[in-house]
Coordinates of C-alpha atoms in Angstrom, one line a residue:
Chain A
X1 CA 1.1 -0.2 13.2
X2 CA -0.9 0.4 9.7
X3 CA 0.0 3.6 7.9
X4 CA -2.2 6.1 9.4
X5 CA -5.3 6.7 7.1
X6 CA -5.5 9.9 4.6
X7 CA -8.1 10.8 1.3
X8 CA -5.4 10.2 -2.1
X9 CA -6.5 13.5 -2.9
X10 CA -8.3 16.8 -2.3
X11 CA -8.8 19.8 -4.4
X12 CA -10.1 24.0 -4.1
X13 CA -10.1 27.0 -6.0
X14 CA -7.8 29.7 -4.7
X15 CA -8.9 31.4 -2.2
X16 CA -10.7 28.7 -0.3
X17 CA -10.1 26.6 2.5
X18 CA -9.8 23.0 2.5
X19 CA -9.6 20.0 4.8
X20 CA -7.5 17.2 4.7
X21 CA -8.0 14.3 7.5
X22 CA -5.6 11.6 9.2
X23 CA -7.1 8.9 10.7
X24 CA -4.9 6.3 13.1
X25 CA -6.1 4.0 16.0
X26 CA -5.9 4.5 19.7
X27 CA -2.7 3.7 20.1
X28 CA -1.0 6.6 18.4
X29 CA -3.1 9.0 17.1
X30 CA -5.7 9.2 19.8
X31 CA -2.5 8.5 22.5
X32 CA -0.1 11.2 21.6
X33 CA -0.2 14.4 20.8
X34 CA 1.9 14.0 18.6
X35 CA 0.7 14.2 15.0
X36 CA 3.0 16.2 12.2
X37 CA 2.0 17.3 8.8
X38 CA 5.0 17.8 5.8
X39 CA 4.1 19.4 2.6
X40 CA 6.2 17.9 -0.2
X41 CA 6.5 19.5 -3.9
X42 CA 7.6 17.0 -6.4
X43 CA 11.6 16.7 -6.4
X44 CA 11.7 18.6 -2.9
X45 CA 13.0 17.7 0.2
X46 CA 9.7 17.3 2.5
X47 CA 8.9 20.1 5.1
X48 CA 7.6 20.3 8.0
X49 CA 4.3 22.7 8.5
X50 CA 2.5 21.4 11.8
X51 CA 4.1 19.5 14.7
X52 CA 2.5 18.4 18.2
X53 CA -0.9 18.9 16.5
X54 CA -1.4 22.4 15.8
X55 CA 2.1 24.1 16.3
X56 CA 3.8 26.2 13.4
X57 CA 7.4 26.1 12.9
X58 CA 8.8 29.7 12.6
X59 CA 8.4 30.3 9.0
X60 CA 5.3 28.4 8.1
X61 CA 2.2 30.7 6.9
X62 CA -0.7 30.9 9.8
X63 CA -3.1 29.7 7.0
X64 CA -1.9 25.9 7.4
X65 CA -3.7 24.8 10.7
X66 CA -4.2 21.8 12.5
X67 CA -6.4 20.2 14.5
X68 CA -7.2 16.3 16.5
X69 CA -10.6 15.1 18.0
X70 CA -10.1 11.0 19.0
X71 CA -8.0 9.2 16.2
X72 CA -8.1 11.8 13.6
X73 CA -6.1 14.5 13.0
X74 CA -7.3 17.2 10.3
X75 CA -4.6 19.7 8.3
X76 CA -6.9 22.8 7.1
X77 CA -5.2 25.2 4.5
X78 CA -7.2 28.5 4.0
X79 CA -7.0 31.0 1.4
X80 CA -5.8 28.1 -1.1
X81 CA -2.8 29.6 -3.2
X82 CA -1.4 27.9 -6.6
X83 CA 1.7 27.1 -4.3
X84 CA 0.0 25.1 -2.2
X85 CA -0.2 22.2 -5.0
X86 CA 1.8 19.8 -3.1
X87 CA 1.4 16.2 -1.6
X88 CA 0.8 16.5 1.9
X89 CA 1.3 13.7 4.7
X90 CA 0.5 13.3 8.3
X91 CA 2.6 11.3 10.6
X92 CA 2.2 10.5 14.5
X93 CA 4.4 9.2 17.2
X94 CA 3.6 5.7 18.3
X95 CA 5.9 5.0 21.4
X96 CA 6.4 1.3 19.6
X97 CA 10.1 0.3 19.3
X98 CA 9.1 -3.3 18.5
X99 CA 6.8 -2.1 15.3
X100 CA 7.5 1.3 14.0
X101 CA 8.1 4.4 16.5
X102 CA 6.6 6.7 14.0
X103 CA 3.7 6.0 11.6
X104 CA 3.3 8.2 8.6
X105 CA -0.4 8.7 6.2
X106 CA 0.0 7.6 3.0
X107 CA -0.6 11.2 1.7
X108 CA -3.0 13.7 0.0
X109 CA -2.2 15.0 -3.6
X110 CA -4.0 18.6 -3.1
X111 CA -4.8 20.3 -6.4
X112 CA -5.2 24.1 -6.5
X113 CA -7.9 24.3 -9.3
Chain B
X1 CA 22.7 26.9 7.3
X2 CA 21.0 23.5 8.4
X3 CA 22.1 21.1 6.0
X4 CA 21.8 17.5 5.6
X5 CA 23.2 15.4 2.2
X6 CA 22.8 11.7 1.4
X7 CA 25.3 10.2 -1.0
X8 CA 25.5 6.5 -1.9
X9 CA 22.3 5.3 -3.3
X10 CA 22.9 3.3 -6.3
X11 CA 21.1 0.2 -8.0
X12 CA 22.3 -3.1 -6.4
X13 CA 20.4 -6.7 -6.9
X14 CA 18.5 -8.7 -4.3
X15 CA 20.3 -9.8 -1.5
X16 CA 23.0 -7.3 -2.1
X17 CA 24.3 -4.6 0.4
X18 CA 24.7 -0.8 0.2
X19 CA 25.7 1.9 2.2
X20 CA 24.2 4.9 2.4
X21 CA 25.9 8.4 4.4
X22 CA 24.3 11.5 5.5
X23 CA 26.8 14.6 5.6
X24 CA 25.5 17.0 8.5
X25 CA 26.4 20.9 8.5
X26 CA 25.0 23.9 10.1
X27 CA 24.3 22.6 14.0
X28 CA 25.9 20.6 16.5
X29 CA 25.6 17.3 15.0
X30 CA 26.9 15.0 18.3
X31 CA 23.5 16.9 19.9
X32 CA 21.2 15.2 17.4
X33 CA 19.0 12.0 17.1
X34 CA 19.5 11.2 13.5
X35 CA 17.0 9.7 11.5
X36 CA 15.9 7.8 8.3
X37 CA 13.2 7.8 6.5
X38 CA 11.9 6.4 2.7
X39 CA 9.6 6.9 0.2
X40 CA 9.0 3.9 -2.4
X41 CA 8.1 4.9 -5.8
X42 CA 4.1 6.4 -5.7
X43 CA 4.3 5.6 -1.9
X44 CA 3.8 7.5 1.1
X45 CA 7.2 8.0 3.4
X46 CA 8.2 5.4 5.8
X47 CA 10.1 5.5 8.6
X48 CA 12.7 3.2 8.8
X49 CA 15.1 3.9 12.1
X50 CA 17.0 6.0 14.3
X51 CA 20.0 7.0 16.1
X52 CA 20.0 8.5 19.2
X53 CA 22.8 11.1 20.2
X54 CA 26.1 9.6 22.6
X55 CA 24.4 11.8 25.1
X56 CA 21.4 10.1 24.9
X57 CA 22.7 6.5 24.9
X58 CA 23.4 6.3 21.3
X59 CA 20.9 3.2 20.8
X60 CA 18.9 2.4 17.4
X61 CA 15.7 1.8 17.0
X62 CA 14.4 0.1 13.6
X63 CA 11.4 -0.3 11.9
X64 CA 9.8 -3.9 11.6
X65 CA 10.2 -4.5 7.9
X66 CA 13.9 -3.6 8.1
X67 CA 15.0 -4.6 11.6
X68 CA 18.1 -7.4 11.5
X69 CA 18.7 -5.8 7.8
X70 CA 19.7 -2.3 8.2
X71 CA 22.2 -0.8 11.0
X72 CA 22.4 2.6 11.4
X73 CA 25.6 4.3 12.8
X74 CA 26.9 7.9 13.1
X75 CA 30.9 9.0 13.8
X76 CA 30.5 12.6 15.6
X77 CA 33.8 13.3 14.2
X78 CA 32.6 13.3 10.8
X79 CA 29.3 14.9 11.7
X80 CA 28.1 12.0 9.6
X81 CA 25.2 9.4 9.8
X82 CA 25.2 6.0 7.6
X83 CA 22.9 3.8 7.1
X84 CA 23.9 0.0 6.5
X85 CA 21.4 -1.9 4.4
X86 CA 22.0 -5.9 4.2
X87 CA 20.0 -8.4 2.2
X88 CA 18.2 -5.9 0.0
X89 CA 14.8 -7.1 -1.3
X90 CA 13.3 -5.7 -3.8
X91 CA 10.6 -3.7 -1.2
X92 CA 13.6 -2.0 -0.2
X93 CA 13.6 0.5 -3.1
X94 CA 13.1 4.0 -2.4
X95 CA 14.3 7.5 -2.2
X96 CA 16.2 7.5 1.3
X97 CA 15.9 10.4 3.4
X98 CA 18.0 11.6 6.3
X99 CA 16.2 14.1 8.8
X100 CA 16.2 15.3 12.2
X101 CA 13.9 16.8 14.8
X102 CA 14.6 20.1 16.9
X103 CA 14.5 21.6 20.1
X104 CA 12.6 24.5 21.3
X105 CA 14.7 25.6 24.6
X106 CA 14.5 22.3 26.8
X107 CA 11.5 20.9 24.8
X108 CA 13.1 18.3 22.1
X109 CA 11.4 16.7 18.8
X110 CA 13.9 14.1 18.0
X111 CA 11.3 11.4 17.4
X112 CA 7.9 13.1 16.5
X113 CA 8.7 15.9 14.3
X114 CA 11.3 16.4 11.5
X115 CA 12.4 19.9 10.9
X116 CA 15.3 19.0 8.4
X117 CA 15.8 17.0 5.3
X118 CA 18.4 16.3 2.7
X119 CA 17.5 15.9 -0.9
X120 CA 17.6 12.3 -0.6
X121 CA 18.9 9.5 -2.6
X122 CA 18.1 6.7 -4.4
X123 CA 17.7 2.9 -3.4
X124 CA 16.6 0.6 -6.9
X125 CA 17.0 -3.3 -5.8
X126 CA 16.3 -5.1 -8.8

């Protein structure tokens, strides 16, 4: 499996929304779902804001949202906030043992302009 | 708290070996399907393998570019995970990550969603 597919980088003004996508193939994305975003500030341990495509972990702010419609998966933030400068990367389950059982983006550097 | 800590990274030169642990705290580690996972300098993350718990066979799973290199292994007693890395190539160097999934009651996300990280350490082969 190729990384999955994601823009190098996004940007908004606080207080809007943006959009960032994750595009994979048939045989993960559009299989499972199964798709995870991670936020991860510079030095940071990464964290975890969606899982199975558009579930919150207890903690996570309800303005980070996801989404999937075929192969891509989409990670929308609204009401952009200066903390939300991060890199962000998608990941989805594959079900391969002989390749890679989980397949990460290769990330989105969001600026909060 | 949930904690996970690598230790061990270290700069070593092609071909060498290293290994790298993964102190666990904070849940019941013999429960868990540990994981690894890097990030190469400007790179997105990798995953690189898996262990799954006693209870669930214990087996490993690897990813391609490191499969026959790397072994990962995990003593319950210690609530500790390692990961062996053999025949280090340059490619190999990265900021290593130990993580694992979670369970909501009977629902479990060893494999698809990592709740937990450590701080991670570094890998330079050169």
């Amino acid at each position: 499996q190729s990384a999955l597919t994601q823009p190098a980088s996004v940007s908004g003004s606080p207080g809007q929304s943006i959009t960032i996508s994750c595009t994979g193939t048939s045989s993960d994305v559009g299989r499972y779902n199964y798709v995870s975003w991670y936020q991860l500030h510079p030095g940071k341990a990464p964290k975890l804001i969606i899982y199975e495509v558009s579930n919150r972990p207890s903690g996570v702010s309800n303005r980070f949202s996801g989404s999937k419609s075929g192969n891509t998966a989409s990670l929308t933030i609204s009401g952009l906030q200066a903390e939300d400068e991060a890199d962000y990367f998608c990941s989805s389950y594959t079900g391969s043992t002989s390749l890679v059982l989980v397949v990460f983006g290769g990330g989105t550097k969001l600026t909060v302009l | 708290e949930v904690q996970l800590v690598e230790s061990g990274g270290a700069l070593v030169n092609p071909g060498g070996s290293l290994r790298l642990s993964c102190a666990a705290s904070g849940f019941t580690f013999s429960n868990a399907w540990m994981t690894w996972v890097r990030q190469a300098p400007g790179k997105g993350l990798e995953w690189v393998g898996r262990i799954k718990s006693k209870s669930g066979g214990g087996t490993t799973d690897y990813a391609a570019p490191v499969k026959g290199r790397f072994t990962i292994s995990r003593d319950d007693s210690e609530d500790t995970v390692y990961l062996q890395m053999n025949s280090l190539k340059t490619e190999d160097t990265a900021v290593y990550y130990c993580t694992i999934g979670f369970c909501i009651g009977t629902s479990c996300h060893w494999d698809d969603a990592f709740d937990v990280w450590g701080q991670g350490t570094m890998v330079t082969v050169s």
